[in-house]
Amino acid sequence: MKALVRLVAVVLALGTLAPAAQASFPGRNGAVGYAFSSVSGDASPLIENAGLATKQLGNQRERTLVHCERLEGVPSSGDCTVTEFRSPSYAANGLRIVFDAGNDLGLIDAGGGPITLLDNLTENAGDPALSPDGRRVVFTGPNDHGGTDLFVYRLGSLFFRTIVQDAGEPAWSSRNRIAYVRDGNIYTSNWKGGKRRFVTSGRSPDWSPGGGRLVFVRPGPNNTFSSSNGRMFTIGARGRGLQPVFPRVTDAIEPVWSPDGRWLAYSVFESGIFAKRLGSRRPAEQVAISQPGGEGGSVSSFDATWRPRPR
């Protein structure tokens, strides 16, 4: 019974993850990356597994880049430099991934390998996204009144700077603009936080590869802007040209653009990650599954990102 209680707690935690930061840069479509977490069923000992994986569309084979397995909370296999993996985001050249590693940020090669921690930033740094030149990373950190601020850190330096207060869910465009969410609204600014512009109401913004449009989510009538799922829309960077996307999908989470600008990948709670071509009537392709808790355990796949490859 204790193991079952712990299983339920883990499943609930998987369903309340913070929205992911994103960045879609131009190129050929590589694999879809994502974070995953799983837990064994009600049998003892409890086995937890978390990591980052990828899958190429049209290929049934998944590839694990890094993972940490814990037995009753004690690391037992894999790379347990960190035990949490969230919000992965590719560099513009597709060669590295930055991700939320719990209290710190992590960097890993796109093919896997050892983790480099970006520590000594803010407490509980999260939602990272790399700049187009790969030299800086925007991320969130807690402020003193229960929210988060946006920060920019230059890799290899000793300093970071606050660029926007009381904001979250940053995404860095190929045109060097940053989109973010504040009080249920989407704004953009330059990478220093200046020249701010209101775009629209919504959350989970992601830039198109060319940096001219945003895809985002508006929660449905039964949700609030503190919820993460809803209908998907696109809009121009200046707030014009609002268009619905895949109107039959009403519970999308964290959509991301493909590097060629022709597809969107998105999550559905307790179902997994899907990818669908814009303008196509064909059903979405399932990239990774999520399975709620039960006797066989649970698995959650979330926070999709799409690898750009040079043209």
XYZ file of C-alpha atoms in Angstrom:
311
model
C 0.000 0.000 0.000
C 2.858 2.434 0.770
C 4.307 1.840 -2.695
C 0.906 2.537 -4.267
C 0.620 5.816 -2.360
C 4.069 6.816 -3.581
C 3.077 5.880 -7.142
C 0.017 8.138 -6.986
C 2.172 10.986 -5.665
C 4.620 10.617 -8.559
C 1.812 10.520 -11.143
C 0.294 13.683 -9.692
C 3.696 15.373 -9.835
C 4.081 14.445 -13.504
C 0.793 16.152 -14.292
C 1.754 19.453 -12.676
C 5.068 20.211 -14.307
C 5.807 23.818 -15.102
C 5.278 24.859 -18.739
C 8.352 24.424 -20.851
C 10.398 27.074 -22.526
C 10.954 26.503 -26.214
C 12.922 27.629 -29.225
C 12.393 26.578 -32.843
C 15.237 27.444 -35.185
C 15.269 26.988 -38.993
C 16.679 23.889 -40.658
C 15.713 20.415 -41.770
C 13.565 18.428 -39.384
C 15.582 16.275 -37.041
C 14.198 14.096 -34.276
C 11.625 15.258 -31.743
C 13.173 15.421 -28.296
C 11.276 15.151 -25.024
C 11.572 14.461 -21.317
C 10.191 11.300 -19.750
C 9.590 9.921 -16.308
C 8.299 6.541 -15.184
C 7.635 4.652 -11.989
C 7.006 0.971 -11.276
C 3.661 -0.329 -10.095
C 2.611 -1.160 -6.552
C 5.310 -3.793 -6.175
C 8.245 -3.141 -3.875
C 10.941 -1.916 -4.330
C 9.827 1.258 -6.070
C 11.789 1.939 -9.286
C 11.811 5.446 -10.768
C 13.342 6.363 -14.109
C 13.721 9.794 -15.707
C 15.643 11.214 -18.638
C 15.680 12.680 -22.135
C 14.850 10.804 -25.329
C 14.292 11.442 -29.041
C 12.253 9.930 -31.853
C 12.333 10.574 -35.599
C 8.912 10.854 -37.244
C 8.028 7.722 -39.184
C 10.411 5.616 -37.109
C 9.064 3.489 -34.269
C 12.401 3.370 -32.494
C 13.028 5.719 -29.583
C 16.515 6.726 -28.505
C 17.384 7.503 -24.906
C 19.981 10.268 -24.623
C 20.423 10.195 -20.857
C 18.562 8.673 -17.931
C 18.764 8.117 -14.209
C 17.196 5.089 -12.553
C 16.556 5.113 -8.818
C 15.699 2.183 -6.581
C 13.766 3.353 -3.519
C 15.175 6.823 -4.149
C 18.804 5.670 -4.405
C 20.558 6.021 -7.821
C 21.045 2.555 -9.312
C 21.941 2.999 -13.009
C 22.452 5.560 -15.751
C 23.832 9.077 -15.287
C 22.440 10.345 -11.994
C 24.404 13.584 -11.998
C 20.842 14.932 -11.835
C 17.586 13.120 -11.147
C 15.143 15.527 -12.818
C 14.827 16.285 -16.521
C 12.427 18.947 -17.831
C 12.057 21.587 -20.538
C 14.701 20.457 -23.064
C 15.495 22.960 -25.813
C 17.874 22.564 -28.771
C 20.575 25.008 -29.817
C 20.155 26.626 -33.244
C 22.831 24.353 -34.747
C 21.121 21.276 -33.284
C 24.272 20.109 -31.504
C 23.360 20.740 -27.870
C 20.359 20.612 -25.561
C 19.810 22.809 -22.532
C 17.330 21.565 -19.947
C 15.912 22.085 -16.472
C 17.827 19.729 -14.188
C 15.908 20.515 -10.999
C 17.592 23.324 -9.079
C 20.148 23.929 -11.843
C 20.285 23.983 -15.636
C 22.006 21.248 -17.607
C 23.705 21.008 -21.001
C 24.148 17.801 -22.976
C 25.244 16.961 -26.511
C 22.368 16.194 -28.879
C 23.693 12.649 -29.266
C 23.823 12.081 -25.514
C 26.821 11.921 -23.224
C 27.836 13.497 -19.918
C 25.874 16.363 -18.398
C 27.397 19.787 -17.784
C 25.655 21.641 -14.974
C 25.173 25.410 -15.058
C 25.046 25.888 -11.329
C 25.460 28.905 -9.098
C 22.715 30.756 -10.977
C 19.420 31.494 -9.233
C 17.799 29.059 -6.864
C 15.597 26.620 -8.818
C 16.551 27.900 -12.277
C 14.242 26.554 -14.988
C 12.597 26.874 -18.430
C 15.849 27.505 -20.352
C 16.229 28.436 -24.032
C 19.458 29.172 -25.917
C 20.098 32.269 -28.005
C 20.515 31.920 -31.799
C 24.313 32.170 -31.494
C 24.366 29.645 -28.639
C 26.288 31.981 -26.353
C 23.501 32.910 -23.944
C 20.593 31.229 -22.235
C 17.358 32.772 -20.978
C 15.774 31.100 -17.950
C 13.411 31.647 -15.046
C 14.200 31.980 -11.378
C 11.996 32.603 -8.313
C 11.476 36.111 -7.016
C 10.684 37.261 -3.486
C 6.898 37.371 -3.916
C 6.131 33.874 -5.159
C 6.528 34.348 -8.906
C 9.403 34.093 -11.355
C 11.599 36.586 -13.174
C 13.467 36.157 -16.453
C 17.265 36.121 -16.511
C 19.895 35.941 -19.246
C 23.236 34.248 -18.612
C 26.273 34.308 -20.903
C 27.783 30.817 -21.008
C 31.217 30.657 -19.452
C 30.841 33.898 -17.517
C 30.270 34.513 -13.823
C 27.276 36.811 -14.143
C 23.647 36.863 -15.213
C 21.152 39.711 -15.447
C 17.438 40.156 -14.785
C 15.632 41.192 -17.977
C 11.907 40.959 -17.073
C 10.253 40.749 -13.677
C 7.159 38.644 -12.905
C 7.296 36.622 -16.113
C 7.810 33.043 -17.282
C 7.822 30.619 -20.234
C 10.541 32.380 -22.270
C 11.271 31.449 -25.898
C 14.174 32.917 -27.922
C 13.587 33.517 -31.650
C 15.947 33.301 -34.608
C 15.531 37.107 -34.871
C 16.849 37.554 -31.311
C 13.485 38.410 -29.744
C 12.266 36.777 -26.553
C 8.600 35.872 -26.052
C 7.303 35.347 -22.526
C 4.117 35.130 -20.454
C 3.023 37.594 -17.818
C -0.394 37.503 -16.098
C -1.894 35.276 -18.784
C -0.651 37.472 -21.636
C 2.136 36.988 -24.164
C 4.726 39.708 -24.695
C 7.975 40.016 -26.615
C 11.149 41.988 -25.963
C 14.734 42.162 -27.126
C 17.190 39.919 -25.297
C 17.987 42.666 -22.815
C 14.309 43.056 -21.878
C 13.796 46.312 -23.793
C 11.368 47.305 -26.560
C 8.572 45.291 -24.996
C 5.397 44.602 -26.969
C 2.062 43.039 -26.003
C 1.045 40.305 -28.459
C -2.088 38.505 -27.222
C -3.602 36.563 -24.334
C -2.402 32.984 -23.904
C 0.497 30.883 -22.706
C 3.257 28.490 -23.835
C 4.507 30.588 -26.798
C 6.946 29.114 -29.314
C 8.491 30.975 -32.237
C 8.233 29.869 -35.833
C 11.667 29.058 -37.323
C 11.797 32.388 -39.150
C 10.807 34.316 -36.023
C 7.792 35.985 -37.623
C 4.966 34.110 -35.870
C 4.156 32.479 -32.568
C 2.182 29.348 -31.765
C 0.547 29.316 -28.346
C -2.254 27.839 -26.236
C -5.440 29.413 -24.951
C -7.112 27.332 -22.252
C -10.755 26.445 -22.825
C -13.818 27.834 -21.002
C -13.406 25.343 -18.169
C -9.777 26.296 -17.622
C -7.969 29.397 -16.449
C -4.691 30.827 -17.697
C -3.009 29.037 -14.815
C -3.889 25.764 -16.587
C -1.645 24.426 -19.278
C -3.930 22.777 -21.842
C -6.300 24.235 -24.409
C -6.655 25.158 -28.078
C -3.697 26.118 -30.265
C -3.407 29.350 -32.258
C -0.780 31.152 -34.294
C -0.302 34.910 -34.477
C 2.135 37.373 -35.979
C 4.896 38.723 -33.777
C 3.201 42.146 -33.744
C -0.128 40.718 -32.589
C -1.903 40.531 -35.951
C -3.198 37.603 -37.986
C -4.630 35.357 -35.265
C -5.427 31.892 -36.668
C -6.712 28.713 -34.976
C -4.657 25.540 -35.466
C -6.092 22.000 -35.432
C -9.493 23.122 -34.036
C -10.458 19.584 -33.028
C -7.535 19.459 -30.603
C -8.864 21.120 -27.458
C -6.387 19.875 -24.837
C -2.969 20.607 -26.318
C -0.022 21.434 -24.071
C 3.160 23.306 -25.039
C 3.123 23.251 -28.867
C 6.431 23.622 -30.708
C 7.162 24.374 -34.335
C 9.229 22.050 -36.527
C 12.462 23.499 -37.982
C 10.961 23.536 -41.509
C 7.842 25.346 -40.245
C 5.428 22.742 -41.617
C 4.615 20.725 -38.490
C 3.675 21.232 -34.861
C 4.454 18.884 -31.982
C 2.427 19.097 -28.793
C 1.585 17.136 -25.658
C -1.771 15.809 -24.471
C -2.084 15.058 -20.763
C -2.119 11.314 -19.992
C -1.798 10.517 -23.722
C 1.710 11.582 -24.764
C 3.354 13.675 -27.466
C 1.950 14.062 -30.978
C 3.082 15.703 -34.222
C 0.806 16.913 -37.015
C 1.459 18.602 -40.333
C -0.121 22.041 -40.747
C -2.963 22.014 -43.262
C -3.123 18.209 -43.391
C -6.250 16.153 -42.765
C -4.238 13.129 -41.772
C -4.332 12.192 -38.083
C -1.514 13.248 -35.814
C 1.430 10.879 -35.381
C 2.102 9.772 -31.833
C 5.721 10.428 -30.943
C 5.790 9.169 -27.349
C 3.215 7.724 -24.989
C 2.009 8.653 -21.535
C 0.255 6.057 -19.435
C -1.481 6.855 -16.129
C -0.656 4.868 -13.028
C -1.898 1.325 -12.558
C -0.666 -2.071 -11.528
C 1.965 -1.939 -14.271
C 3.192 1.494 -13.215
C 3.092 4.792 -15.091
C 5.044 6.662 -17.736
C 4.857 10.306 -18.728
C 6.341 11.913 -21.854
C 6.307 15.715 -21.953
C 8.036 18.963 -22.983
C 8.593 18.338 -26.683
C 11.373 20.097 -28.597
C 12.412 19.685 -32.241
C 16.005 19.319 -33.400
C 17.074 21.558 -36.319
C 19.560 20.159 -38.825
C 21.571 22.351 -41.233
C 19.994 22.671 -44.672
